[in-house]
PDB file of C-alpha atoms in Angstrom:
ATOM      1  CA  MET A1158      -4.981 -54.778  20.039  1.00 86.00           C
ATOM      2  CA  LEU A1159      -7.204 -53.985  17.083  1.00 94.00           C
ATOM      3  CA  THR A1160      -9.474 -56.885  16.095  1.00 95.00           C
ATOM      4  CA  THR A1161     -12.292 -57.427  13.621  1.00 96.00           C
ATOM      5  CA  ASP A1162     -14.769 -57.630  16.518  1.00 95.00           C
ATOM      6  CA  PHE A1163     -14.932 -53.822  16.191  1.00 96.00           C
ATOM      7  CA  PRO A1164     -16.476 -52.745  19.498  1.00 95.00           C
ATOM      8  CA  THR A1165     -18.067 -49.306  19.711  1.00 96.00           C
ATOM      9  CA  GLY A1166     -15.525 -46.549  19.221  1.00 97.00           C
ATOM     10  CA  SER A1167     -12.880 -48.694  17.561  1.00 97.00           C
ATOM     11  CA  PRO A1168     -11.323 -47.965  14.163  1.00 98.00           C
ATOM     12  CA  CYS A1169     -13.335 -50.115  11.761  1.00 98.00           C
ATOM     13  CA  TRP A1170     -12.471 -48.766   8.313  1.00 98.00           C
ATOM     14  CA  ILE A1171      -9.855 -46.682   6.510  1.00 98.00           C
ATOM     15  CA  ASP A1172      -9.948 -45.137   3.083  1.00 98.00           C
ATOM     16  CA  LEU A1173      -7.772 -42.868   1.015  1.00 98.00           C
ATOM     17  CA  GLY A1174      -8.771 -40.034  -1.276  1.00 96.00           C
ATOM     18  CA  CYS A1175      -6.328 -39.611  -4.147  1.00 96.00           C
ATOM     19  CA  PRO A1176      -5.995 -37.705  -7.440  1.00 94.00           C
ATOM     20  CA  ASP A1177      -5.176 -40.785  -9.541  1.00 95.00           C
ATOM     21  CA  ILE A1178      -6.790 -44.048  -8.451  1.00 95.00           C
ATOM     22  CA  PRO A1179      -4.955 -46.454 -10.813  1.00 96.00           C
ATOM     23  CA  ALA A1180      -1.508 -44.983  -9.995  1.00 97.00           C
ATOM     24  CA  THR A1181      -2.217 -44.963  -6.271  1.00 98.00           C
ATOM     25  CA  ALA A1182      -3.535 -48.519  -6.303  1.00 97.00           C
ATOM     26  CA  GLU A1183      -0.362 -49.573  -8.108  1.00 98.00           C
ATOM     27  CA  PHE A1184       1.805 -47.881  -5.465  1.00 98.00           C
ATOM     28  CA  TYR A1185       0.155 -49.840  -2.651  1.00 98.00           C
ATOM     29  CA  ARG A1186       0.291 -53.052  -4.675  1.00 98.00           C
ATOM     30  CA  LYS A1187       4.052 -52.651  -4.939  1.00 98.00           C
ATOM     31  CA  VAL A1188       4.441 -51.889  -1.234  1.00 98.00           C
ATOM     32  CA  PHE A1189       1.922 -54.203   0.467  1.00 98.00           C
ATOM     33  CA  GLY A1190       0.747 -56.556  -2.278  1.00 98.00           C
ATOM     34  CA  TRP A1191      -2.773 -55.107  -2.181  1.00 98.00           C
ATOM     35  CA  THR A1192      -5.120 -55.426  -5.154  1.00 98.00           C
ATOM     36  CA  PHE A1193      -7.841 -52.933  -6.069  1.00 97.00           C
ATOM     37  CA  GLN A1194     -11.433 -54.032  -6.603  1.00 95.00           C
ATOM     38  CA  GLU A1195     -13.624 -51.217  -7.946  1.00 90.00           C
ATOM     39  CA  VAL A1196     -17.270 -51.055  -6.877  1.00 88.00           C
ATOM     40  CA  PRO A1197     -19.107 -50.303 -10.156  1.00 82.00           C
ATOM     41  CA  GLU A1198     -21.933 -48.324  -8.567  1.00 80.00           C
ATOM     42  CA  ALA A1199     -19.615 -46.261  -6.304  1.00 75.00           C
ATOM     43  CA  GLY A1200     -18.168 -43.750  -8.778  1.00 80.00           C
ATOM     44  CA  GLY A1201     -14.619 -45.085  -8.838  1.00 86.00           C
ATOM     45  CA  TYR A1202     -14.485 -46.007  -5.158  1.00 93.00           C
ATOM     46  CA  GLY A1203     -13.204 -49.492  -4.509  1.00 96.00           C
ATOM     47  CA  PHE A1204     -11.663 -51.903  -2.032  1.00 97.00           C
ATOM     48  CA  LEU A1205      -7.999 -52.548  -1.354  1.00 98.00           C
ATOM     49  CA  GLN A1206      -7.624 -56.260  -0.720  1.00 98.00           C
ATOM     50  CA  LEU A1207      -5.000 -58.681   0.533  1.00 98.00           C
ATOM     51  CA  ASP A1208      -5.607 -62.332  -0.332  1.00 96.00           C
ATOM     52  CA  GLY A1209      -9.205 -61.456  -1.156  1.00 96.00           C
ATOM     53  CA  ARG A1210      -9.878 -59.714   2.177  1.00 98.00           C
ATOM     54  CA  THR A1211     -10.627 -55.998   2.337  1.00 98.00           C
ATOM     55  CA  VAL A1212      -7.963 -54.035   4.236  1.00 98.00           C
ATOM     56  CA  GLY A1213      -8.908 -50.506   3.136  1.00 98.00           C
ATOM     57  CA  ALA A1214     -10.490 -48.537   0.332  1.00 98.00           C
ATOM     58  CA  LEU A1215      -9.560 -45.989  -2.291  1.00 97.00           C
ATOM     59  CA  GLY A1216     -11.584 -43.195  -3.861  1.00 95.00           C
ATOM     60  CA  LYS A1217     -11.435 -39.907  -5.700  1.00 93.00           C
ATOM     61  CA  LEU A1218     -10.015 -36.909  -3.886  1.00 90.00           C
ATOM     62  CA  ASP A1219     -12.519 -34.207  -2.977  1.00 80.00           C
ATOM     63  CA  GLN A1220     -11.890 -30.915  -4.763  1.00 79.00           C
ATOM     64  CA  GLY A1221      -9.470 -28.748  -2.808  1.00 80.00           C
ATOM     65  CA  ALA A1222      -8.593 -31.534  -0.350  1.00 84.00           C
ATOM     66  CA  ARG A1223      -5.166 -33.005   0.286  1.00 92.00           C
ATOM     67  CA  SER A1224      -4.604 -36.701  -0.181  1.00 96.00           C
ATOM     68  CA  ALA A1225      -4.823 -38.411   3.209  1.00 96.00           C
ATOM     69  CA  TRP A1226      -6.042 -41.576   4.884  1.00 98.00           C
ATOM     70  CA  THR A1227      -9.322 -41.251   6.793  1.00 98.00           C
ATOM     71  CA  THR A1228     -10.003 -43.358   9.877  1.00 98.00           C
ATOM     72  CA  TYR A1229     -13.615 -44.411  10.590  1.00 98.00           C
ATOM     73  CA  PHE A1230     -14.820 -45.128  14.128  1.00 98.00           C
ATOM     74  CA  LEU A1231     -17.790 -47.389  14.807  1.00 98.00           C
ATOM     75  CA  SER A1232     -20.943 -45.989  16.376  1.00 98.00           C
ATOM     76  CA  PRO A1233     -24.242 -47.759  17.100  1.00 97.00           C
ATOM     77  CA  ASP A1234     -26.092 -44.456  16.507  1.00 98.00           C
ATOM     78  CA  LEU A1235     -24.446 -42.300  13.859  1.00 98.00           C
ATOM     79  CA  ASP A1236     -26.835 -39.385  14.079  1.00 97.00           C
ATOM     80  CA  ALA A1237     -26.505 -39.106  17.845  1.00 98.00           C
ATOM     81  CA  THR A1238     -22.703 -39.251  17.595  1.00 98.00           C
ATOM     82  CA  VAL A1239     -22.610 -36.541  14.921  1.00 98.00           C
ATOM     83  CA  LYS A1240     -24.929 -34.318  16.954  1.00 98.00           C
ATOM     84  CA  ALA A1241     -22.745 -34.770  20.050  1.00 98.00           C
ATOM     85  CA  ALA A1242     -19.621 -34.016  18.011  1.00 98.00           C
ATOM     86  CA  GLU A1243     -21.117 -30.771  16.704  1.00 98.00           C
ATOM     87  CA  GLN A1244     -22.104 -29.741  20.212  1.00 97.00           C
ATOM     88  CA  SER A1245     -18.493 -30.352  21.289  1.00 97.00           C
ATOM     89  CA  GLY A1246     -17.057 -28.127  18.569  1.00 97.00           C
ATOM     90  CA  ALA A1247     -16.575 -30.465  15.602  1.00 98.00           C
ATOM     91  CA  THR A1248     -17.352 -29.496  12.005  1.00 98.00           C
ATOM     92  CA  VAL A1249     -19.421 -31.807   9.819  1.00 98.00           C
ATOM     93  CA  ARG A1250     -17.875 -32.078   6.364  1.00 96.00           C
ATOM     94  CA  VAL A1251     -20.231 -34.776   5.053  1.00 96.00           C
ATOM     95  CA  PRO A1252     -23.569 -35.120   6.870  1.00 98.00           C
ATOM     96  CA  PRO A1253     -24.949 -38.546   7.765  1.00 98.00           C
ATOM     97  CA  MET A1254     -25.815 -40.567   4.686  1.00 97.00           C
ATOM     98  CA  ASP A1255     -26.631 -44.151   3.766  1.00 96.00           C
ATOM     99  CA  VAL A1256     -24.086 -46.202   1.819  1.00 93.00           C
ATOM    100  CA  MET A1257     -26.475 -48.542   0.024  1.00 90.00           C
ATOM    101  CA  GLN A1258     -27.274 -51.359   2.457  1.00 93.00           C
ATOM    102  CA  GLU A1259     -23.722 -51.508   3.801  1.00 95.00           C
ATOM    103  CA  GLY A1260     -24.116 -48.895   6.528  1.00 96.00           C
ATOM    104  CA  ARG A1261     -24.302 -45.205   7.274  1.00 97.00           C
ATOM    105  CA  PHE A1262     -21.472 -42.700   7.555  1.00 97.00           C
ATOM    106  CA  ALA A1263     -20.504 -39.092   8.171  1.00 98.00           C
ATOM    107  CA  ALA A1264     -17.215 -37.215   7.828  1.00 97.00           C
ATOM    108  CA  LEU A1265     -16.126 -34.665  10.433  1.00 98.00           C
ATOM    109  CA  THR A1266     -13.255 -32.479  11.580  1.00 98.00           C
ATOM    110  CA  ASP A1267     -12.563 -32.462  15.317  1.00 98.00           C
ATOM    111  CA  PRO A1268     -12.078 -29.209  17.281  1.00 97.00           C
ATOM    112  CA  GLN A1269      -8.282 -29.451  16.898  1.00 96.00           C
ATOM    113  CA  GLY A1270      -8.509 -29.823  13.104  1.00 96.00           C
ATOM    114  CA  ALA A1271      -8.076 -33.598  12.648  1.00 97.00           C
ATOM    115  CA  GLU A1272     -10.360 -35.191  10.084  1.00 97.00           C
ATOM    116  CA  PHE A1273     -12.135 -38.476  10.850  1.00 98.00           C
ATOM    117  CA  ALA A1274     -15.301 -40.362   9.974  1.00 98.00           C
ATOM    118  CA  VAL A1275     -17.999 -42.263  11.834  1.00 98.00           C
ATOM    119  CA  TRP A1276     -19.564 -45.511  10.641  1.00 98.00           C
ATOM    120  CA  GLN A1277     -22.815 -47.200  11.668  1.00 98.00           C
ATOM    121  CA  ALA A1278     -22.796 -50.782  10.454  1.00 98.00           C
ATOM    122  CA  GLY A1279     -25.337 -52.273   8.112  1.00 97.00           C
ATOM    123  CA  ASP A1280     -24.252 -55.307   6.134  1.00 97.00           C
ATOM    124  CA  THR A1281     -20.627 -54.215   6.540  1.00 96.00           C
ATOM    125  CA  ARG A1282     -19.244 -53.843  10.047  1.00 97.00           C
ATOM    126  CA  GLY A1283     -15.654 -53.118   9.075  1.00 98.00           C
ATOM    127  CA  LEU A1284     -12.468 -54.344   7.456  1.00 98.00           C
ATOM    128  CA  ASP A1285     -11.931 -58.053   6.843  1.00 98.00           C
ATOM    129  CA  ALA A1286      -8.381 -58.203   8.223  1.00 98.00           C
ATOM    130  CA  VAL A1287      -6.439 -56.143  10.785  1.00 98.00           C
ATOM    131  CA  SER A1288      -3.365 -56.638  12.993  1.00 97.00           C
ATOM    132  CA  GLU A1289      -1.695 -58.923  10.452  1.00 96.00           C
ATOM    133  CA  ASP A1290       1.310 -58.154   8.259  1.00 97.00           C
ATOM    134  CA  ASN A1291       0.443 -55.460   5.688  1.00 98.00           C
ATOM    135  CA  THR A1292      -2.840 -54.512   7.402  1.00 98.00           C
ATOM    136  CA  LEU A1293      -3.999 -51.805   9.794  1.00 98.00           C
ATOM    137  CA  CYS A1294      -2.849 -52.443  13.357  1.00 97.00           C
ATOM    138  CA  TRP A1295      -2.831 -49.045  15.108  1.00 97.00           C
ATOM    139  CA  SER A1296      -4.397 -45.588  14.735  1.00 98.00           C
ATOM    140  CA  GLU A1297      -2.522 -42.565  15.997  1.00 97.00           C
ATOM    141  CA  LEU A1298      -3.675 -38.990  16.500  1.00 97.00           C
ATOM    142  CA  HIS A1299      -1.103 -36.226  16.514  1.00 96.00           C
ATOM    143  CA  THR A1300      -2.631 -33.101  17.990  1.00 95.00           C
ATOM    144  CA  LYS A1301      -1.677 -29.711  19.339  1.00 92.00           C
ATOM    145  CA  ASP A1302      -3.938 -30.310  22.373  1.00 93.00           C
ATOM    146  CA  GLN A1303      -3.771 -33.813  23.823  1.00 93.00           C
ATOM    147  CA  ASP A1304      -6.156 -33.056  26.707  1.00 93.00           C
ATOM    148  CA  GLY A1305      -8.723 -31.388  24.472  1.00 95.00           C
ATOM    149  CA  SER A1306      -8.556 -34.131  21.859  1.00 96.00           C
ATOM    150  CA  TYR A1307      -8.954 -36.926  24.387  1.00 95.00           C
ATOM    151  CA  ASP A1308     -11.869 -35.182  26.111  1.00 96.00           C
ATOM    152  CA  PHE A1309     -13.606 -34.723  22.760  1.00 97.00           C
ATOM    153  CA  TYR A1310     -13.367 -38.359  21.685  1.00 97.00           C
ATOM    154  CA  LYS A1311     -14.124 -39.673  25.152  1.00 97.00           C
ATOM    155  CA  SER A1312     -17.387 -37.737  25.060  1.00 96.00           C
ATOM    156  CA  LEU A1313     -18.308 -39.460  21.782  1.00 97.00           C
ATOM    157  CA  PHE A1314     -17.084 -43.018  22.299  1.00 97.00           C
ATOM    158  CA  GLY A1315     -16.253 -43.438  25.993  1.00 97.00           C
ATOM    159  CA  TRP A1316     -12.589 -44.128  25.283  1.00 97.00           C
ATOM    160  CA  ARG A1317     -10.235 -44.896  28.143  1.00 96.00           C
ATOM    161  CA  VAL A1318      -6.644 -43.665  28.302  1.00 94.00           C
ATOM    162  CA  GLU A1319      -3.379 -44.829  29.849  1.00 92.00           C
ATOM    163  CA  ASN A1320      -0.351 -42.556  29.935  1.00 88.00           C
ATOM    164  CA  PHE A1321       2.750 -44.082  28.387  1.00 80.00           C
ATOM    165  CA  GLU A1322       6.279 -42.671  28.194  1.00 73.00           C
ATOM    166  CA  PRO A1323       8.153 -44.507  25.408  1.00 65.00           C
ATOM    167  CA  SER A1324      11.157 -42.238  25.950  1.00 65.00           C
ATOM    168  CA  PRO A1325      12.052 -39.667  28.627  1.00 65.00           C
ATOM    169  CA  GLY A1326       9.997 -36.527  28.255  1.00 66.00           C
ATOM    170  CA  MET A1327       7.744 -37.912  25.522  1.00 72.00           C
ATOM    171  CA  SER A1328       4.032 -37.694  26.257  1.00 80.00           C
ATOM    172  CA  TYR A1329       1.947 -40.493  24.729  1.00 90.00           C
ATOM    173  CA  ARG A1330      -1.522 -41.705  25.601  1.00 93.00           C
ATOM    174  CA  VAL A1331      -2.704 -45.187  24.702  1.00 94.00           C
ATOM    175  CA  ILE A1332      -6.438 -45.232  23.972  1.00 96.00           C
ATOM    176  CA  SER A1333      -8.818 -48.147  24.446  1.00 96.00           C
ATOM    177  CA  THR A1334     -12.482 -48.770  23.812  1.00 96.00           C
ATOM    178  CA  ALA A1335     -15.001 -48.284  26.608  1.00 95.00           C
ATOM    179  CA  GLU A1336     -15.511 -51.990  27.288  1.00 91.00           C
ATOM    180  CA  GLY A1337     -13.222 -54.956  27.834  1.00 89.00           C
ATOM    181  CA  ASP A1338      -9.769 -55.261  29.354  1.00 90.00           C
ATOM    182  CA  GLN A1339      -8.176 -51.855  28.943  1.00 91.00           C
ATOM    183  CA  ARG A1340      -4.809 -53.075  27.699  1.00 87.00           C
ATOM    184  CA  GLN A1341      -6.240 -55.794  25.489  1.00 90.00           C
ATOM    185  CA  THR A1342      -8.581 -53.321  23.774  1.00 92.00           C
ATOM    186  CA  GLY A1343      -5.945 -50.641  23.175  1.00 93.00           C
ATOM    187  CA  PHE A1344      -6.073 -49.698  19.489  1.00 96.00           C
ATOM    188  CA  GLY A1345      -4.230 -46.406  19.153  1.00 96.00           C
ATOM    189  CA  GLY A1346      -2.561 -43.424  20.697  1.00 96.00           C
ATOM    190  CA  ILE A1347      -2.680 -39.667  21.105  1.00 96.00           C
ATOM    191  CA  ALA A1348       0.612 -37.811  20.770  1.00 93.00           C
ATOM    192  CA  PRO A1349       1.653 -34.175  20.409  1.00 92.00           C
ATOM    193  CA  THR A1350       2.395 -32.875  16.934  1.00 91.00           C
ATOM    194  CA  MET A1351       6.058 -33.206  16.055  1.00 83.00           C
ATOM    195  CA  ASP A1352       6.450 -29.510  15.279  1.00 83.00           C
ATOM    196  CA  ALA A1353       4.385 -26.359  14.814  1.00 81.00           C
ATOM    197  CA  ALA A1354       3.946 -27.015  11.094  1.00 83.00           C
ATOM    198  CA  GLN A1355       2.424 -30.475  11.490  1.00 87.00           C
ATOM    199  CA  PRO A1356      -1.384 -30.376  11.313  1.00 90.00           C
ATOM    200  CA  SER A1357      -3.512 -32.346  13.748  1.00 95.00           C
ATOM    201  CA  ALA A1358      -4.323 -35.615  11.987  1.00 97.00           C
ATOM    202  CA  TRP A1359      -5.033 -39.319  12.353  1.00 98.00           C
ATOM    203  CA  THR A1360      -2.409 -41.602  10.791  1.00 97.00           C
ATOM    204  CA  PRO A1361      -2.785 -45.356  10.166  1.00 98.00           C
ATOM    205  CA  TYR A1362      -0.022 -47.777  11.144  1.00 98.00           C
ATOM    206  CA  PHE A1363       0.389 -50.919   9.078  1.00 98.00           C
ATOM    207  CA  ALA A1364       1.991 -54.035  10.548  1.00 97.00           C
ATOM    208  CA  ALA A1365       5.278 -54.888   8.846  1.00 97.00           C
ATOM    209  CA  ASN A1366       7.263 -58.075   8.942  1.00 96.00           C
ATOM    210  CA  ASP A1367      10.278 -56.065   7.727  1.00 97.00           C
ATOM    211  CA  VAL A1368      10.011 -52.287   8.071  1.00 97.00           C
ATOM    212  CA  ASP A1369      13.185 -51.565   6.115  1.00 97.00           C
ATOM    213  CA  ALA A1370      12.179 -53.757   3.203  1.00 98.00           C
ATOM    214  CA  LEU A1371       8.830 -51.979   2.921  1.00 98.00           C
ATOM    215  CA  ILE A1372      10.563 -48.592   3.034  1.00 98.00           C
ATOM    216  CA  ALA A1373      12.706 -49.674   0.085  1.00 98.00           C
ATOM    217  CA  LYS A1374       9.616 -50.775  -1.830  1.00 98.00           C
ATOM    218  CA  ALA A1375       7.788 -47.523  -1.062  1.00 98.00           C
ATOM    219  CA  THR A1376      10.623 -45.241  -2.132  1.00 98.00           C
ATOM    220  CA  ALA A1377      11.191 -47.280  -5.300  1.00 98.00           C
ATOM    221  CA  ALA A1378       7.480 -46.841  -6.100  1.00 98.00           C
ATOM    222  CA  GLY A1379       7.603 -43.051  -5.722  1.00 98.00           C
ATOM    223  CA  GLY A1380       6.972 -42.581  -2.009  1.00 98.00           C
ATOM    224  CA  SER A1381       9.116 -40.680   0.468  1.00 98.00           C
ATOM    225  CA  VAL A1382      10.398 -41.131   4.003  1.00 98.00           C
ATOM    226  CA  LEU A1383       8.979 -38.705   6.585  1.00 96.00           C
ATOM    227  CA  MET A1384      10.688 -40.336   9.566  1.00 96.00           C
ATOM    228  CA  PRO A1385      13.432 -42.936   9.058  1.00 97.00           C
ATOM    229  CA  ALA A1386      13.100 -46.358  10.618  1.00 97.00           C
ATOM    230  CA  ALA A1387      13.994 -46.387  14.308  1.00 94.00           C
ATOM    231  CA  ASP A1388      13.786 -48.822  17.196  1.00 92.00           C
ATOM    232  CA  VAL A1389      11.706 -47.524  20.099  1.00 87.00           C
ATOM    233  CA  ASP A1390      11.906 -49.279  23.464  1.00 82.00           C
ATOM    234  CA  ASN A1391       8.682 -51.088  24.433  1.00 79.00           C
ATOM    235  CA  VAL A1392       7.165 -50.218  21.056  1.00 86.00           C
ATOM    236  CA  GLY A1393       9.066 -51.799  18.178  1.00 91.00           C
ATOM    237  CA  ARG A1394      10.630 -50.609  14.942  1.00 95.00           C
ATOM    238  CA  ILE A1395       8.676 -47.816  13.299  1.00 96.00           C
ATOM    239  CA  ALA A1396       8.887 -45.483  10.322  1.00 97.00           C
ATOM    240  CA  TRP A1397       6.704 -42.786   8.784  1.00 97.00           C
ATOM    241  CA  LEU A1398       6.278 -42.593   5.023  1.00 98.00           C
ATOM    242  CA  ALA A1399       4.281 -40.656   2.448  1.00 98.00           C
ATOM    243  CA  ASP A1400       2.862 -42.237  -0.673  1.00 98.00           C
ATOM    244  CA  LEU A1401       3.294 -40.841  -4.179  1.00 97.00           C
ATOM    245  CA  ASN A1402       0.571 -38.236  -3.489  1.00 97.00           C
ATOM    246  CA  GLY A1403       2.022 -37.168  -0.131  1.00 97.00           C
ATOM    247  CA  ALA A1404      -0.484 -39.057   2.045  1.00 97.00           C
ATOM    248  CA  PRO A1405       1.236 -40.046   5.327  1.00 97.00           C
ATOM    249  CA  PHE A1406       1.173 -43.542   6.779  1.00 98.00           C
ATOM    250  CA  ALA A1407       3.344 -45.453   9.225  1.00 98.00           C
ATOM    251  CA  LEU A1408       4.895 -48.898   9.560  1.00 98.00           C
ATOM    252  CA  ILE A1409       5.544 -50.885  12.704  1.00 97.00           C
ATOM    253  CA  LYS A1410       7.277 -54.166  13.440  1.00 95.00           C
ATOM    254  CA  GLY A1411       6.057 -55.638  16.715  1.00 81.00           C
ATOM    255  CA  GLU A1412       3.288 -54.709  19.070  1.00 55.00           C
ATOM    256  CA  PRO A1413       2.490 -50.997  19.509  1.00 44.00           C
ATOM    257  CA  ARG A1414       3.090 -51.516  23.227  1.00 44.00           C
ATOM    258  CA  GLU A1415       3.792 -54.301  25.654  1.00 41.00           C
ATOM    259  CA  SER A1416       0.819 -56.193  27.049  1.00 39.00           C
TER     260      SER A1416
END
């Protein structure tokens, strides 16, 4: 389960690059009730908040990039992690840099093509709320090479893995941080891409009290359904959506897996 303790290697932050910040913030307000708090000195970047607690962030889309959520993983030594990632075949899109006094970050693309970021905490360790309704509760990597992807991230963060078969013939790997009870520290999964056209990518799952109601809100606000709501044994009710800019995200009712 994802918690705000944020041990090494856990997802600690998410943000979204978009072409129109006010319109995108309004979409997520309608779906999740989030408000947008701009950081004046951050060039339009700002925090998405629920009841005054930061649950994500929103910023301008880089030129030529597609709108997508980025997952940040915590590292106690950003520069060492980035160096190790490069040596293992990753590409550095944004080299290590300080974010005022809040921390230090870098943006990378893993060897299979999935984009992610690394965060070294300063004054900010991570999000204020996770694993509650309308907040991040799970991070999932869809990849064309499950073995290669797991080996890459294990080399950076020491992740552990447990094979899980939610349905016959479906390969899914639950990932946990290096320390603590393996099942209790599970925070995400690694799955094969759904088809040849799907790029390798990390996708955030947001906890939903009512998946179907949130789907209705999202489509009414200009989003689209990528995968209709379905009940999955030992997982819960899930759905995949895209926001008004095409950025994918997922919803889940219930725990990502049984304890």
